[in-house]
Amino acid sequence: MASRGTVKASGNFNANEDAETLYKAMKGLGTDEDAILQLLTSRSNTQRQQIKAAYKTLHGKDLVSDLKGELGGKFETLIVGLMTAPLAYDVTSLRNAIKGAGTDEKVLVEILASRTAQQVKDIVAAYREERGGEFLEEDIAGDTSGHFKRLLVILLQASRQQGVQQGNIESDAQALFKAGEQKFGTDEQQFITILGNRSAEHLRKVFDAYMKLSGYEIEESIQRETSGSLRDLLLAVVKCARSVPAYFAETLYYSMKGAGTDDQTLIRVMVTRSEVDMLDIRSEFRKISPKSLHAMIMGDTGGDYRKALLLLCGGDDA
């Protein structure tokens, strides 16, 4: 399967040369931010890791520390994100979401609803290794509660059924209907069990059967029948089962729509999807927004931060 990312590995790549370019961009008075952002957005993450290693070998210094010392604000956050390996980036995002007072539920929802089963398994293992044996499941369970916690724990098992269970499509749709629209009050457990354990292909068929049965899209029923973090998580699971790029297009749209920008979300999605499915996200974005992703970034951000985001976006779909 061809990558649908906007950022590709550079063809005539030389880690030492790139390390030197970055060193020169930061040496002396003033920093050449343009050289830094042009170079780092035109290398794959694997190549950036090689540049980081070459930089240490050549200069005996940590490239990320040097970048942090020279850059600032949102631009720095974005560049440090690009310099982090994808797995480590997810682990750090989750750790930051649950450490300290309060929980950033949005991050838990986004990562655990959208990553593949293998990615979730890798995250769980890497978290444990990095945290000296602490379990991500225990840390998340300690920070969340109720049905929201239950569904997160199911997603952390990363053991969805494979393929489509033809015989269960109707019965799953019936069970969801009985648990929500047909019942006074809601049986959240049914929603959690079915949406947390079935494959995406199977769920898409269940959603069609549910629509025929109830006259509603499953999203409408979830909106009506649930609330708060559980609602956000159930909707994210449903949207990712339908289309991961469409889910991220919507996430990006709401990060910039209205007054103020949710820069943390904007940075996280642009960093994590630039090599995966940014081309598809851009076309899905165009379906829900009067403006292209490129135009919205243009209008919502500024300076070197904007330049780097636009390079990750990789083009305009006017």
Coordinates of C-alpha atoms in Angstrom, one line a residue:
M1 CA 0.0 0.0 0.0
A2 CA 1.5 3.3 -1.1
S3 CA 1.9 5.9 1.7
R4 CA -0.7 8.6 1.6
G5 CA 1.5 11.0 3.5
T6 CA 2.7 14.4 2.3
V7 CA 6.2 13.9 3.8
K8 CA 8.3 11.3 2.1
A9 CA 11.9 10.1 2.6
S10 CA 14.4 12.3 0.7
G11 CA 16.0 10.5 -2.2
N12 CA 19.7 11.6 -2.1
F13 CA 19.9 11.6 1.7
N14 CA 23.1 12.2 3.6
A15 CA 22.7 12.4 7.4
N16 CA 26.1 14.0 7.9
E17 CA 25.4 16.8 5.4
D18 CA 22.0 17.4 7.0
A19 CA 23.5 17.5 10.5
E20 CA 26.0 20.1 9.2
T21 CA 23.3 22.2 7.7
L22 CA 21.4 22.3 11.0
Y23 CA 24.6 23.0 12.9
K24 CA 25.3 26.0 10.7
A25 CA 21.7 27.2 10.9
M26 CA 22.1 27.4 14.7
K27 CA 25.7 28.6 15.0
G28 CA 26.7 32.2 15.7
L29 CA 24.3 35.1 16.0
G30 CA 20.7 34.5 15.1
T31 CA 19.1 31.3 13.9
D32 CA 18.2 30.4 10.3
E33 CA 14.8 29.1 11.1
D34 CA 14.0 28.8 7.4
A35 CA 16.8 26.3 6.8
I36 CA 15.7 24.2 9.8
L37 CA 12.1 24.0 8.8
Q38 CA 12.8 23.4 5.1
L39 CA 15.1 20.6 5.9
L40 CA 13.2 18.8 8.6
T41 CA 9.8 18.8 6.8
S42 CA 11.4 17.2 3.7
R43 CA 12.9 14.2 5.5
S44 CA 11.1 11.2 6.8
N45 CA 11.0 10.5 10.6
T46 CA 13.5 7.6 10.1
Q47 CA 15.9 10.0 8.3
R48 CA 15.5 12.6 11.1
Q49 CA 16.5 10.0 13.6
Q50 CA 19.7 9.3 11.5
I51 CA 20.4 13.1 11.4
K52 CA 20.0 13.2 15.2
A53 CA 22.6 10.4 15.5
A54 CA 25.0 12.0 13.0
Y55 CA 24.7 15.4 14.8
K56 CA 25.8 13.7 18.1
T57 CA 28.7 11.9 16.4
L58 CA 29.9 15.1 14.7
H59 CA 29.4 17.6 17.4
G60 CA 29.0 15.7 20.6
K61 CA 25.7 17.5 21.3
D62 CA 22.1 16.5 21.4
L63 CA 20.3 18.0 18.3
V64 CA 16.9 18.3 20.0
S65 CA 18.4 20.1 23.0
D66 CA 20.1 22.5 20.6
L67 CA 16.9 23.1 18.6
K68 CA 15.0 23.8 21.9
G69 CA 17.7 26.3 22.8
E70 CA 17.3 28.2 19.5
L71 CA 13.6 28.0 18.8
G72 CA 10.6 29.0 20.9
G73 CA 6.9 28.7 21.3
K74 CA 4.6 26.7 19.0
F75 CA 7.3 26.4 16.3
E76 CA 9.6 24.8 18.8
T77 CA 6.9 22.3 19.9
L78 CA 6.2 21.4 16.3
I79 CA 9.9 20.9 15.4
V80 CA 10.6 18.8 18.6
G81 CA 7.5 16.7 17.6
L82 CA 9.0 16.1 14.2
M83 CA 12.3 15.0 15.7
T84 CA 10.5 12.4 18.0
A85 CA 10.0 8.8 16.7
P86 CA 6.3 8.1 16.2
L87 CA 6.0 5.5 18.9
A88 CA 7.8 7.7 21.5
Y89 CA 5.6 10.6 20.4
D90 CA 2.4 8.7 21.2
V91 CA 3.8 7.4 24.5
T92 CA 4.8 11.0 25.6
S93 CA 1.4 12.4 24.5
L94 CA -0.4 9.8 26.6
R95 CA 1.9 10.2 29.6
N96 CA 1.4 14.0 29.5
A97 CA -2.3 13.6 29.2
I98 CA -2.5 11.7 32.5
K99 CA 0.2 13.2 34.6
G100 CA -0.4 15.9 37.1
A101 CA -3.8 17.3 38.1
G102 CA -6.6 16.8 35.6
T103 CA -6.6 14.5 32.6
D104 CA -6.5 15.6 28.9
E105 CA -9.2 13.2 27.8
K106 CA -9.1 14.5 24.2
V107 CA -5.6 13.0 23.8
L108 CA -6.6 9.6 25.2
V109 CA -9.7 9.5 22.9
E110 CA -7.8 10.5 19.8
I111 CA -4.8 8.1 20.2
L112 CA -6.7 5.1 21.5
A113 CA -9.6 5.3 19.0
S114 CA -7.4 5.9 15.9
R115 CA -4.3 3.7 16.2
T116 CA -4.1 0.2 14.8
A117 CA -4.1 -2.8 17.1
Q118 CA -0.4 -3.3 16.5
Q119 CA 0.3 0.3 17.3
V120 CA -1.6 0.1 20.5
K121 CA 0.3 -3.0 21.6
D122 CA 3.6 -1.2 20.8
I123 CA 2.5 1.8 22.8
V124 CA 1.6 -0.3 25.8
A125 CA 5.0 -2.1 25.7
A126 CA 7.0 1.1 25.2
Y127 CA 5.2 2.9 28.0
R128 CA 6.0 0.0 30.3
E129 CA 9.6 0.0 29.4
E130 CA 9.9 3.8 29.7
R131 CA 8.0 4.0 33.0
G132 CA 10.1 1.3 34.7
G133 CA 7.4 -1.3 34.6
E134 CA 4.3 0.8 35.2
F135 CA 1.3 -0.2 33.2
L136 CA -0.4 2.2 30.9
E137 CA -3.7 0.5 31.6
E138 CA -3.3 1.0 35.4
D139 CA -2.3 4.7 35.0
I140 CA -5.3 5.4 32.7
A141 CA -7.7 3.5 34.9
G142 CA -6.4 5.5 37.9
D143 CA -7.1 8.7 36.1
T144 CA -10.5 8.0 34.5
S145 CA -13.8 6.5 35.7
G146 CA -17.1 4.8 34.8
H147 CA -18.0 3.7 31.3
F148 CA -15.3 6.0 29.8
K149 CA -12.6 4.1 31.7
R150 CA -14.1 0.7 30.7
L151 CA -14.0 1.5 27.0
L152 CA -10.5 2.9 27.2
V153 CA -9.4 -0.4 28.9
I154 CA -11.0 -2.5 26.2
L155 CA -9.3 -0.4 23.5
L156 CA -5.9 -0.9 25.3
Q157 CA -6.3 -4.7 25.0
A158 CA -6.0 -4.2 21.2
S159 CA -7.8 -7.5 20.6
R160 CA -10.7 -6.6 18.2
Q161 CA -12.2 -9.5 16.3
Q162 CA -10.9 -9.9 12.8
G163 CA -13.1 -9.6 9.7
V164 CA -16.9 -9.6 9.5
Q165 CA -19.0 -11.9 11.5
Q166 CA -21.9 -12.2 9.0
G167 CA -24.1 -13.9 11.6
N168 CA -23.8 -11.2 14.2
I169 CA -24.4 -8.1 12.0
E170 CA -28.2 -8.1 12.7
S171 CA -28.0 -9.1 16.3
D172 CA -25.3 -6.4 17.0
A173 CA -27.5 -3.8 15.4
Q174 CA -30.5 -5.0 17.4
A175 CA -28.5 -5.0 20.6
L176 CA -27.4 -1.4 20.0
F177 CA -31.0 -0.4 19.2
K178 CA -32.4 -2.0 22.3
A179 CA -29.6 -0.5 24.5
G180 CA -30.3 3.1 23.3
E181 CA -33.2 4.3 21.2
Q182 CA -35.6 1.6 22.4
K183 CA -34.9 1.9 26.0
F184 CA -35.7 4.4 28.7
G185 CA -32.2 5.4 29.8
T186 CA -29.2 3.8 28.1
D187 CA -27.4 0.5 28.5
E188 CA -23.9 1.9 27.9
Q189 CA -22.3 -1.4 28.5
Q190 CA -23.8 -2.8 25.2
F191 CA -22.3 0.1 23.2
I192 CA -19.0 -0.3 24.9
T193 CA -18.8 -4.1 24.3
I194 CA -19.9 -4.0 20.6
L195 CA -18.0 -0.8 19.6
G196 CA -14.9 -1.8 21.5
N197 CA -14.5 -5.4 20.3
R198 CA -15.7 -5.7 16.7
S199 CA -13.5 -5.0 13.6
A200 CA -13.9 -1.8 11.6
E201 CA -15.3 -3.7 8.6
H202 CA -17.9 -5.5 10.8
L203 CA -18.9 -2.2 12.5
R204 CA -19.5 -0.5 9.2
K205 CA -22.0 -3.2 8.3
V206 CA -23.6 -3.0 11.7
F207 CA -24.0 0.8 11.3
D208 CA -25.9 0.2 8.0
A209 CA -28.1 -2.4 9.6
Y210 CA -28.7 0.0 12.6
M211 CA -29.7 2.8 10.2
K212 CA -32.3 0.5 8.5
L213 CA -33.6 -0.7 11.9
S214 CA -33.8 2.6 13.7
G215 CA -34.0 5.2 11.0
Y216 CA -31.0 6.9 12.7
E217 CA -27.3 7.0 12.0
I218 CA -25.5 5.5 15.0
E219 CA -23.7 8.9 15.6
E220 CA -27.1 10.6 16.1
S221 CA -28.1 7.9 18.7
I222 CA -24.8 8.2 20.6
Q223 CA -25.2 12.0 20.6
R224 CA -28.6 11.6 22.2
E225 CA -28.1 8.7 24.5
T226 CA -24.7 9.5 26.0
S227 CA -22.7 12.5 27.3
G228 CA -19.3 13.8 28.2
S229 CA -16.1 11.9 27.7
L230 CA -17.9 8.6 27.0
R231 CA -19.8 10.2 24.2
D232 CA -16.6 11.7 22.7
L233 CA -14.9 8.3 22.8
L234 CA -17.8 6.4 21.4
L235 CA -18.1 8.9 18.5
A236 CA -14.3 8.7 17.9
V237 CA -14.5 4.9 17.7
V238 CA -17.4 5.1 15.3
K239 CA -15.8 7.7 13.1
C240 CA -12.5 5.8 13.0
A241 CA -14.3 2.6 12.0
R242 CA -15.9 4.5 9.1
S243 CA -12.7 6.4 8.0
V244 CA -9.6 7.4 10.0
P245 CA -8.7 10.2 7.6
A246 CA -12.3 11.7 7.9
Y247 CA -11.9 11.5 11.7
F248 CA -8.7 13.5 11.6
A249 CA -10.0 16.0 9.1
E250 CA -12.8 16.7 11.5
T251 CA -10.3 16.9 14.4
L252 CA -8.2 19.5 12.5
Y253 CA -11.3 21.4 11.4
Y254 CA -12.5 21.9 15.0
S255 CA -9.0 22.7 16.2
M256 CA -9.1 25.9 14.1
K257 CA -12.8 26.7 13.7
G258 CA -14.1 29.6 15.6
A259 CA -12.2 31.9 17.9
G260 CA -8.7 30.8 19.0
T261 CA -6.8 27.8 17.8
D262 CA -6.2 24.5 19.7
D263 CA -2.5 24.4 18.7
Q264 CA -1.7 21.3 20.7
T265 CA -4.2 19.3 18.7
L266 CA -3.2 20.9 15.4
I267 CA 0.5 20.1 16.1
R268 CA -0.2 16.6 17.2
V269 CA -2.3 15.7 14.2
M270 CA 0.0 17.3 11.6
V271 CA 3.1 15.6 13.1
T272 CA 1.5 12.1 13.5
R273 CA -0.3 12.0 10.2
S274 CA 2.1 13.8 7.8
E275 CA 3.7 10.5 6.7
V276 CA 0.6 8.4 7.0
D277 CA -2.6 9.7 5.4
M278 CA -2.3 13.5 5.1
L279 CA -3.4 13.5 1.4
D280 CA -6.6 11.7 2.4
I281 CA -7.1 13.9 5.4
R282 CA -6.9 17.0 3.0
S283 CA -9.5 15.6 0.7
E284 CA -11.8 14.7 3.6
F285 CA -11.3 18.2 5.0
R286 CA -12.5 19.8 1.8
K287 CA -15.8 17.9 2.1
I288 CA -16.6 19.4 5.5
S289 CA -15.0 22.8 5.2
P290 CA -15.7 25.8 2.9
K291 CA -11.9 26.3 2.9
S292 CA -9.0 23.9 2.2
L293 CA -6.8 22.7 5.1
H294 CA -4.0 24.8 3.6
A295 CA -6.2 28.0 3.6
M296 CA -7.3 27.4 7.1
I297 CA -3.8 26.9 8.4
M298 CA -2.8 30.1 6.5
G299 CA -5.5 32.1 8.2
D300 CA -5.1 30.6 11.7
T301 CA -1.3 30.6 12.3
G302 CA 1.7 32.8 11.6
G303 CA 5.5 33.0 11.2
D304 CA 7.8 30.0 11.0
Y305 CA 5.1 27.9 12.7
R306 CA 2.8 28.5 9.8
K307 CA 5.5 27.9 7.2
A308 CA 6.3 24.5 8.8
L309 CA 2.6 23.5 9.1
L310 CA 2.0 24.4 5.4
L311 CA 5.0 22.3 4.3
L312 CA 3.6 19.3 6.3
C313 CA 0.2 20.0 4.7
G314 CA 2.0 19.7 1.4
G315 CA -0.3 21.6 -0.9
D316 CA -3.6 23.4 -1.4
D317 CA -6.9 21.9 -2.5
A318 CA -8.6 25.2 -3.3

